[in-house]
Short mmCIF file of C-alpha atoms and ligand atoms in Angstrom, two decimals:
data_model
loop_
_atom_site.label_atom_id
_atom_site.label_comp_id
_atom_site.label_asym_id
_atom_site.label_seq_id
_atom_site.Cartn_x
_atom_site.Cartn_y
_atom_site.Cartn_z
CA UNK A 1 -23.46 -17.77 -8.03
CA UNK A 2 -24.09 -14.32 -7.29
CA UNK A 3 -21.49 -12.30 -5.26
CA UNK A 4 -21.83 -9.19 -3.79
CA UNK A 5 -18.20 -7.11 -3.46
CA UNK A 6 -18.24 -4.38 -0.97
CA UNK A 7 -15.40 -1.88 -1.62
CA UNK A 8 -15.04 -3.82 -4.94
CA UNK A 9 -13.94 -0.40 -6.76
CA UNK A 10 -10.52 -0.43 -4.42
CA UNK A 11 -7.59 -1.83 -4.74
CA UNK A 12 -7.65 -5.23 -3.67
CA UNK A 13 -11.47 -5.72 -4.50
CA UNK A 14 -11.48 -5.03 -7.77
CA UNK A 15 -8.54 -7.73 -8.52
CA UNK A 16 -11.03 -9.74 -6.96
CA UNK A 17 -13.84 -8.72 -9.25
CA UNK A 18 -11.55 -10.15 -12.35
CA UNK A 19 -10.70 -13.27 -10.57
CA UNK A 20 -14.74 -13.74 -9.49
CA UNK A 21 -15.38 -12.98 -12.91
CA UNK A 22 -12.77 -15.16 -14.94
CA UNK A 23 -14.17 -17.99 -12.99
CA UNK A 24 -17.16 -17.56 -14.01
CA UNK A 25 -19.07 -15.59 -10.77
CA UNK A 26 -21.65 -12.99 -11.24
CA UNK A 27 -20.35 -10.12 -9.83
CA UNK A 28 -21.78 -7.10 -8.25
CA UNK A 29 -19.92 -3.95 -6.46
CA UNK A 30 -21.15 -1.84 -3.60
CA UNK A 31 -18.55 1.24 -2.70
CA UNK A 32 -19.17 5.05 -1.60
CA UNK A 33 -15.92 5.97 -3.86
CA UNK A 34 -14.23 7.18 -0.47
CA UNK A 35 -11.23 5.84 -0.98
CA UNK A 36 -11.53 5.13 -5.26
CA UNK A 37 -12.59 6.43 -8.12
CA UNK A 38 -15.50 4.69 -10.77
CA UNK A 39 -12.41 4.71 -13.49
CA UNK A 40 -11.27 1.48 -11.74
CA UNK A 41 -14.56 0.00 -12.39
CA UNK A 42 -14.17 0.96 -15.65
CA UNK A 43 -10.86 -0.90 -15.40
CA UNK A 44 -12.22 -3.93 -14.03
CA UNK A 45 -14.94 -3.75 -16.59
CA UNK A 46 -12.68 -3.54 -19.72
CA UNK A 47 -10.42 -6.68 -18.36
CA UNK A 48 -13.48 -8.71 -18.30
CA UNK A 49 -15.01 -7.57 -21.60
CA UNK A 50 -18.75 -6.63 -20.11
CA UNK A 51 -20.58 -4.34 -17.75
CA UNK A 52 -20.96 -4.73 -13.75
CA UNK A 53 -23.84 -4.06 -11.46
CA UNK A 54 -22.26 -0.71 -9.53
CA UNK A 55 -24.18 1.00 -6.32
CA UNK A 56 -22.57 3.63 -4.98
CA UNK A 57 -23.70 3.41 -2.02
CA UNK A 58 -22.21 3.46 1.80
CA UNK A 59 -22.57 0.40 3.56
CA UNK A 60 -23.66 1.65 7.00
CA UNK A 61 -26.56 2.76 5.16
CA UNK A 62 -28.92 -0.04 5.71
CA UNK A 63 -31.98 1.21 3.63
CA UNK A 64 -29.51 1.45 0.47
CA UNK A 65 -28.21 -1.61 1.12
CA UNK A 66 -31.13 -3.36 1.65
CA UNK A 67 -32.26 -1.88 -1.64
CA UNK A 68 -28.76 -3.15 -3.26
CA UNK A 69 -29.89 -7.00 -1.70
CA UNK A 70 -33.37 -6.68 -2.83
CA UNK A 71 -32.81 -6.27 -6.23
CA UNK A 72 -29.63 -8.51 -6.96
CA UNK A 73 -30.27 -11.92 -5.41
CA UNK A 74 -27.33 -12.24 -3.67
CA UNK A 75 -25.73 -15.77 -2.78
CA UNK A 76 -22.17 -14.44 -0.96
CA UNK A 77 -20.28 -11.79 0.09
CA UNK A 78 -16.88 -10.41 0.33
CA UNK A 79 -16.58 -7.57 2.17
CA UNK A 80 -13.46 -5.43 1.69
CA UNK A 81 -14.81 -2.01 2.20
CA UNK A 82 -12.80 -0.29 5.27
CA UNK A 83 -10.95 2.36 6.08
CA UNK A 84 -7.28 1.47 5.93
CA UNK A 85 -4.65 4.27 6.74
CA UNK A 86 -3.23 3.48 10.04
CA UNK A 87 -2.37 6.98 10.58
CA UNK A 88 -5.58 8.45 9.85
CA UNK A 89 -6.69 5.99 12.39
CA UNK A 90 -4.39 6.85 15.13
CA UNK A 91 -6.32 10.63 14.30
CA UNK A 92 -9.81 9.50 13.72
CA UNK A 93 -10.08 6.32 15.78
CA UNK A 94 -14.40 6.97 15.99
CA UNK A 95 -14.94 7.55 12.23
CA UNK A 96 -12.81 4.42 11.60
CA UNK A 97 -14.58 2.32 13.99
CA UNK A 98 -17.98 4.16 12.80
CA UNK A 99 -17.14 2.89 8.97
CA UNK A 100 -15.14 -0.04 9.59
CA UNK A 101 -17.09 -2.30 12.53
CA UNK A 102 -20.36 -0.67 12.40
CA UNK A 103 -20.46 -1.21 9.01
CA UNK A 104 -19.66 -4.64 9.02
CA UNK A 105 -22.53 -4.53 11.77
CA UNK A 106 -24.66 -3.40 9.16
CA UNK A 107 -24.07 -5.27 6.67
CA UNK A 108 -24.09 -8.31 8.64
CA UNK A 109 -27.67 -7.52 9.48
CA UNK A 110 -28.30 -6.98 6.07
CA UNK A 111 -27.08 -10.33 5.16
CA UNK A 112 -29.34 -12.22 7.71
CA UNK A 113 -32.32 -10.41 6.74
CA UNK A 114 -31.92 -11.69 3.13
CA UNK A 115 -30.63 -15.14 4.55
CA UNK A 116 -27.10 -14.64 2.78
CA UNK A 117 -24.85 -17.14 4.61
CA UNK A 118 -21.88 -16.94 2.87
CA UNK A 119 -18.93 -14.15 4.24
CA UNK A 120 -15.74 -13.67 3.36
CA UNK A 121 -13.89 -10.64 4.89
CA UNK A 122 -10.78 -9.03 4.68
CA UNK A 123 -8.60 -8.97 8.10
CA UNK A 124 -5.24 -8.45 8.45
CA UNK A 125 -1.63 -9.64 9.73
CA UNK A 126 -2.46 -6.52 12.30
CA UNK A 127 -4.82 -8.47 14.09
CA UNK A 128 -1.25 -10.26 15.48
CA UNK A 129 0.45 -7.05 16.79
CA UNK A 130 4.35 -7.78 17.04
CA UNK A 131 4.14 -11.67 16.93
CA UNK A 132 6.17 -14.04 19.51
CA UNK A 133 7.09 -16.68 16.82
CA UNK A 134 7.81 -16.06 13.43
CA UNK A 135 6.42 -17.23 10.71
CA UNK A 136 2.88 -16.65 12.27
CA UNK A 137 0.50 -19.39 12.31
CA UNK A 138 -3.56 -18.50 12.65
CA UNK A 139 -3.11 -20.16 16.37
CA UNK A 140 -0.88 -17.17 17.62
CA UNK A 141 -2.79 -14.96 19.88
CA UNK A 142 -4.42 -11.71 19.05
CA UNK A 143 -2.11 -9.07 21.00
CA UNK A 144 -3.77 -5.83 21.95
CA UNK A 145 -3.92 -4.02 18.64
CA UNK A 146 -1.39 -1.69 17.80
CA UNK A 147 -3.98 1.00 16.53
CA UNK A 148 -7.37 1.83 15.80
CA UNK A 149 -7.10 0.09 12.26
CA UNK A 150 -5.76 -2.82 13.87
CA UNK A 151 -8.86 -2.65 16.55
CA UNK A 152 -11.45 -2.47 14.03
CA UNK A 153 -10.21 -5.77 12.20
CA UNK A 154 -10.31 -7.39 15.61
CA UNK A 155 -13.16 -6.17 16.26
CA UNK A 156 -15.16 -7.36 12.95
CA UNK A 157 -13.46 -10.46 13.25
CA UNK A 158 -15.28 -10.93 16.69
CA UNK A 159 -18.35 -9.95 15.45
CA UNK A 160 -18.55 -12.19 12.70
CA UNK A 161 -17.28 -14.95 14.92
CA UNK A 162 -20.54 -14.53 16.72
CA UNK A 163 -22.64 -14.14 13.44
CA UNK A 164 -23.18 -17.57 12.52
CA UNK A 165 -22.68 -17.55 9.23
CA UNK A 166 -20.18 -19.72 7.41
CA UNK A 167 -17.16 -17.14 6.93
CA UNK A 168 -13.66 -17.16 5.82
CA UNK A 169 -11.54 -14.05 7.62
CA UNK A 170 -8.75 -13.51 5.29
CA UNK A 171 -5.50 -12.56 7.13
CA UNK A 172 -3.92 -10.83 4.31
CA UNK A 173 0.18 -9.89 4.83
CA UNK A 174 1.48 -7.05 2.44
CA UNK A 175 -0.12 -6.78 -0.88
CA UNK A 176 1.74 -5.48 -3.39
CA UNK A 177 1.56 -4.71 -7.01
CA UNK A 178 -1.16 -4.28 -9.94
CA UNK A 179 -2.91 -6.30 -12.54
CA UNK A 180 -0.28 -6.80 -15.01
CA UNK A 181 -2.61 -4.91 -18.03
CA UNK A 182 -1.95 -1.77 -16.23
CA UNK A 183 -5.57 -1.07 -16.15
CA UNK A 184 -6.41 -1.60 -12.43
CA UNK A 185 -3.81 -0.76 -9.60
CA UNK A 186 -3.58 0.55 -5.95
CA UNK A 187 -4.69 4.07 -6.23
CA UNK A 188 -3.10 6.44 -3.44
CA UNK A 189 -5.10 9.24 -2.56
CA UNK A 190 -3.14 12.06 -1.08
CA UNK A 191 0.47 10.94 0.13
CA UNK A 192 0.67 6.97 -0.19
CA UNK A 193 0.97 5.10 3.18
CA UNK A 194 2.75 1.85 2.12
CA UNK A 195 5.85 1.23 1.01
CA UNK A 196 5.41 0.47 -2.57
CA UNK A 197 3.01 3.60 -3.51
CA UNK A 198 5.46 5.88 -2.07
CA UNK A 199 8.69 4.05 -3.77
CA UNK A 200 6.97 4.40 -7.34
CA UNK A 201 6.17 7.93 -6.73
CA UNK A 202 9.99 8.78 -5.53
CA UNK A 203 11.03 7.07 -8.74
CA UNK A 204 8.37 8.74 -10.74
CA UNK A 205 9.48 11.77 -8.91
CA UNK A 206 6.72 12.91 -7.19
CA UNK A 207 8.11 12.61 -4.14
CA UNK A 208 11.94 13.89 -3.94
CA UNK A 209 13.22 10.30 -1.79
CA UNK A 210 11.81 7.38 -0.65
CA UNK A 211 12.79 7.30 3.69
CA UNK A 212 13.77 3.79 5.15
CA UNK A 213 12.44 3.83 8.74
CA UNK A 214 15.65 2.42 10.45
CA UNK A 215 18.70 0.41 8.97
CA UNK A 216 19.71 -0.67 12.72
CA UNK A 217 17.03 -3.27 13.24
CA UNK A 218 18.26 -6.96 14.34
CA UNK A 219 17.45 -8.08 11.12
CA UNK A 220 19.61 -9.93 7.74
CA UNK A 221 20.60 -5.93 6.38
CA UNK A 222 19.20 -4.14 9.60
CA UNK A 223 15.94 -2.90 7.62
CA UNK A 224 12.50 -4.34 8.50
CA UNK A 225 10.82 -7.26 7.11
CA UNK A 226 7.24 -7.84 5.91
CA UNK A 227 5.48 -10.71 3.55
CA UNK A 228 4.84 -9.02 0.53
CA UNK A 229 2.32 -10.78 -2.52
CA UNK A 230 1.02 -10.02 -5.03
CA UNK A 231 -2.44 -8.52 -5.41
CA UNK A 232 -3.41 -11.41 -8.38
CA UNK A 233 -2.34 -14.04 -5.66
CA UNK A 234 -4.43 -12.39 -3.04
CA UNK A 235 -7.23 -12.14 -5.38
CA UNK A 236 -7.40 -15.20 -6.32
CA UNK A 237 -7.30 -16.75 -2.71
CA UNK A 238 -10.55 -15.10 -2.36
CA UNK A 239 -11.61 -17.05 -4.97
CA UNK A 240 -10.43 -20.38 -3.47
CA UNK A 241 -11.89 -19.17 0.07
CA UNK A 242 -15.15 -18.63 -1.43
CA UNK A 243 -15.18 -22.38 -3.09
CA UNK A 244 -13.68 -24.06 -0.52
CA UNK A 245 -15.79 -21.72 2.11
CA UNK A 246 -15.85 -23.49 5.82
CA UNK A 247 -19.00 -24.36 7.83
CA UNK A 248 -18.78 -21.88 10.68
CA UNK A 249 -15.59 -19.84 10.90
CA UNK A 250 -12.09 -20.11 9.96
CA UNK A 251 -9.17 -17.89 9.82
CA UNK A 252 -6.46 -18.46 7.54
CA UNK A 253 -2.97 -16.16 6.64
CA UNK A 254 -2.34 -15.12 3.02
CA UNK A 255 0.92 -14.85 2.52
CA UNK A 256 4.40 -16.28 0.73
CA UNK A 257 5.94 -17.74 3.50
CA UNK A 258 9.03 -15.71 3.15
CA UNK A 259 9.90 -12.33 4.28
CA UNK A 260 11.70 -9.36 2.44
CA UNK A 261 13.22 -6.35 4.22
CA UNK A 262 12.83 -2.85 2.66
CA UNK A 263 16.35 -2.62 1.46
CA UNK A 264 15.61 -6.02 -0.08
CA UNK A 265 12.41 -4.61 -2.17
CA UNK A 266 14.14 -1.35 -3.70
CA UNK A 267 16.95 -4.16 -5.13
CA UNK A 268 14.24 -6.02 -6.07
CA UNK A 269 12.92 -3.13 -7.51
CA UNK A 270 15.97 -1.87 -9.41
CA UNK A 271 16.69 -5.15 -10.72
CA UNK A 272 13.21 -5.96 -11.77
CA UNK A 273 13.09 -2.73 -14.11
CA UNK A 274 16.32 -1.00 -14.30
CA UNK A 275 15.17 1.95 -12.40
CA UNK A 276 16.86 3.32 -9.51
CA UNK A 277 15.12 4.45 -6.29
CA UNK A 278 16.53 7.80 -4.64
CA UNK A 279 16.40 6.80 -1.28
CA UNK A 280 17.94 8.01 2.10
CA UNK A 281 17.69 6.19 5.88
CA UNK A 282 15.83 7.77 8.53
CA UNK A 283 15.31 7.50 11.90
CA UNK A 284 12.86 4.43 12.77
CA UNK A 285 9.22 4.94 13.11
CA UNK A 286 7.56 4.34 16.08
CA UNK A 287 5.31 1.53 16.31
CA UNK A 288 6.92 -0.10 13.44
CA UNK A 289 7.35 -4.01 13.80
CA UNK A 290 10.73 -5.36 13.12
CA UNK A 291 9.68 -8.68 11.26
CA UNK A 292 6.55 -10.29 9.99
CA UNK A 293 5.76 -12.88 7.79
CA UNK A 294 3.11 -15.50 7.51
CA UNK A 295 2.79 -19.48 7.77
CA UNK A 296 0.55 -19.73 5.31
CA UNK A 297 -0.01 -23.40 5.36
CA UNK A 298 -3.65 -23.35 6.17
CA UNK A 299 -4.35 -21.91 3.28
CA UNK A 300 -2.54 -24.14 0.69
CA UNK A 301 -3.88 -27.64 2.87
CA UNK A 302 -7.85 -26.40 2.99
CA UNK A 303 -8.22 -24.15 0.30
CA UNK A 304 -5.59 -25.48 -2.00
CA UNK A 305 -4.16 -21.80 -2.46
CA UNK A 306 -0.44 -20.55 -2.46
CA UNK A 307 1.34 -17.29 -3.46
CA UNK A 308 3.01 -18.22 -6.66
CA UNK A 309 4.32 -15.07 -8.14
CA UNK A 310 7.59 -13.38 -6.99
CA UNK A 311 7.99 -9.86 -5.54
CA UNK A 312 9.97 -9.24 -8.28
CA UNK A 313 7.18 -9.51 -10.62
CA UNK A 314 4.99 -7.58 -8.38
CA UNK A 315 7.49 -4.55 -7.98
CA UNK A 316 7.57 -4.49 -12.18
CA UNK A 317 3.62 -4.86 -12.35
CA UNK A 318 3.32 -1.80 -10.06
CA UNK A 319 5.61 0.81 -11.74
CA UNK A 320 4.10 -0.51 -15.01
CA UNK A 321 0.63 0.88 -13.21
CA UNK A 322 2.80 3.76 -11.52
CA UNK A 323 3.57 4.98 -15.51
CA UNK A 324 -0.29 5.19 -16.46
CA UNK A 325 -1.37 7.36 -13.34
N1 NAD B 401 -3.92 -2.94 1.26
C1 NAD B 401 -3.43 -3.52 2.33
O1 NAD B 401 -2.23 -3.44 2.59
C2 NAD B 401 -4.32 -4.32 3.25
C3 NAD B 401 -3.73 -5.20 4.18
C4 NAD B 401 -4.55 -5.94 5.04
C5 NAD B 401 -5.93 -5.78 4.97
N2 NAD B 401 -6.48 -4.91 4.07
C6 NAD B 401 -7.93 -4.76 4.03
O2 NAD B 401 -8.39 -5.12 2.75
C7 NAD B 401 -9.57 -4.37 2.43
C8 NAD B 401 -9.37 -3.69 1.08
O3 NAD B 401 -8.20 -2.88 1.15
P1 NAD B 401 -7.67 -2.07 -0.09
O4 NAD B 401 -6.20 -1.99 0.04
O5 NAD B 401 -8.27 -2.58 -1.33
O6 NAD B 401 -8.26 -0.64 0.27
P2 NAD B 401 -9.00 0.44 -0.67
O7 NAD B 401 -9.14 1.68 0.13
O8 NAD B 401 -8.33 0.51 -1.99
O9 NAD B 401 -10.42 -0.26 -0.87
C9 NAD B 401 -11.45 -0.17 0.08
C10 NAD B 401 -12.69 0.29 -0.66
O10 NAD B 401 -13.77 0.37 0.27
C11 NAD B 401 -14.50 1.56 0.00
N3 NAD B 401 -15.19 1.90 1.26
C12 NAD B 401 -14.66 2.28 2.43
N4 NAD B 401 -15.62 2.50 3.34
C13 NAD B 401 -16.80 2.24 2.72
C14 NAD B 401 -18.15 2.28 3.12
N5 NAD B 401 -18.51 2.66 4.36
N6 NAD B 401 -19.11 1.94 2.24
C15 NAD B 401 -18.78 1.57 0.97
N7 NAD B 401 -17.52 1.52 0.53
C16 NAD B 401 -16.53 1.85 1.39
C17 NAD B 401 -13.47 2.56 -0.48
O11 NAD B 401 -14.03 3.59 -1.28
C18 NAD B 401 -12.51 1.69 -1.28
O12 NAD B 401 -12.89 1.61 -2.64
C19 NAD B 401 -9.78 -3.41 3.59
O13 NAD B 401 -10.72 -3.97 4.45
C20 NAD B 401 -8.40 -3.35 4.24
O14 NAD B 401 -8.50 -3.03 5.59
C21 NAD B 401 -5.70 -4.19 3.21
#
């Protein structure tokens, strides 16, 4: 089978593109390089031990996609290329709906023309806004989105909804960590918007301190809490989606089932390699929610997936990537 990975040079795709590959997929990668650089294909190429179909090429361009799906026959797609920095978002809300939903509108488009039924998208834990009941299951209710990021996921989940093809939307939590080579990693472009990033640069020192938004939360150590997993685990439920892929649509969470507050990661961090993170606590940040972390249930009954490496692991596998940038 032939599978098409938009945004496959990124951070989470290209994990992907070794998991697609090691079980034995055809893989080939669509990204404009707006948010990555062609090294980690490179990377992805040397872990797999042959070359990869690459188009650089945007995906709300339709005539270069179509160009892309006439010449590889494509059997699936999973589409992970988006804009992802809430922040920018809250500054840019047009260009990120511009990218993000129109060009999943595009590509969708693309995909019936060349009678490609087979989707698998990356959504988000956003698309819950500050959950009522925690762990989350995929029956809580979409609250209003908490920013234009979070809007866009919605959004593209809605439109694929109404698409008709058979698609898995991927709920992912808080994906952490690199491939444990060092070769492929998450690759921060100007300052780092999630946690880990910034905490390897602090230790790295690039960055003079790592800030904890709030310690007075009404949490275990006051800190907030999030579902972090590893970006092998994450990869390979794509994987698992893709074999086990529904008829119509279903959403499903990918997560550990367990939460960890920020305080909780830099111990984790410290134990895990015997650095120490220079750290101070802020003030909290607005907008921030206070716990998250998924049910992930779903997953493991119909697609016969769970999270099975600990954050731990994770924290080591992305400082050993931190050391090589
Ligand atoms: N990393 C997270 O914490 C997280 C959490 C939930 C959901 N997601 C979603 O997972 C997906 C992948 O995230 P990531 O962390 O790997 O981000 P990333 O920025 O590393 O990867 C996205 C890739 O898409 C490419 N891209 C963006 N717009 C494009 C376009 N118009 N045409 C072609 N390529 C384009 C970028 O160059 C980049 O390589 C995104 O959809 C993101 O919203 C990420």
């Amino acid at each position: 089978m032939k599978v098409l990975v938009t945004g496959g040079a990124g951070y989470i795709g290209s994990h992907t593109c070794v998991s697609l590959s090691d079980s034995g997929y055809d893989v080939v990668i669509v990204d404009n390089l707006c948010n990555s650089s062609i090294g980690m294909v490179k990377g992805v190429e040397e872990l797999i031990g042959r070359k990869l179909p690459f188009y650089q090429v945007d995906i709300c361009n339709e005539n270069e996609l179509d160009a892309v799906f006439e010449k590889e026959q494509i059997d699936a797609v999973l589409h992970f290329a988006a804009l992802k920095a809430v922040g920018e978002s809250l500054e840019k809300p047009d260009l990120y709906h511009r990218n993000n939903v129109g060009g999943t509108e595009v590509l969708l488009k693309v995909m019936k023309k060349f009678a490609v039924d087979k989707l698998v998208f990356s959504s988000s834990c956003t698309v819950y806004g500050q959950p009522e009941i925690i762990p989350v299951n995929e029956d809580a209710p979409m609250l209003p989105a908490e920013s234009p990021y979070g809007q866009t996921k919605q959004d593209c989940e809605k439109l694929i909804s109404s698409s008709g093809l058979n698609s898995a939307l991927l709920r992912y939590f808080n994906p952490i960590g690199a491939h444990p080579s060092g070769r492929i990693g998450e690759l921060p472009i100007g300052v780092p918007n999630n946690l880990i990033p910034f905490l390897c640069q602090a230790v790295a020192g690039l960055k003079d301190e790592l800030v904890v938004f709030g310690d007075d939360y009404p949490t275990d150590d006051g800190s907030c809490v999030r579902d972090y997993l590893h970006v092998c685990d994450l990869a390979e439920a794509h994987v698992a989606a893709l074999e086990q892929l529904p008829h119509g649509i279903r959403a499903y969470n990918l997560g550990t089932g367990s939460g960890t507050s920020v305080l909780g990661v830099i111990n984790a961090f410290e134990e895990s390699t015997g650095e120490s993170v220079p750290f101070r606590i802020g003030e909290r940040r607005e907008g921030d929610i206070v716990a998250i972390w998924a049910d992930p249930s779903r997953a493991e009954k119909e697609l016969g997936w769970c999270a099975s490496r600990k954050v731990g692991e994770a924290l080591a596998d992305a400082w050993r990537w931190q050391q090589t940038l």
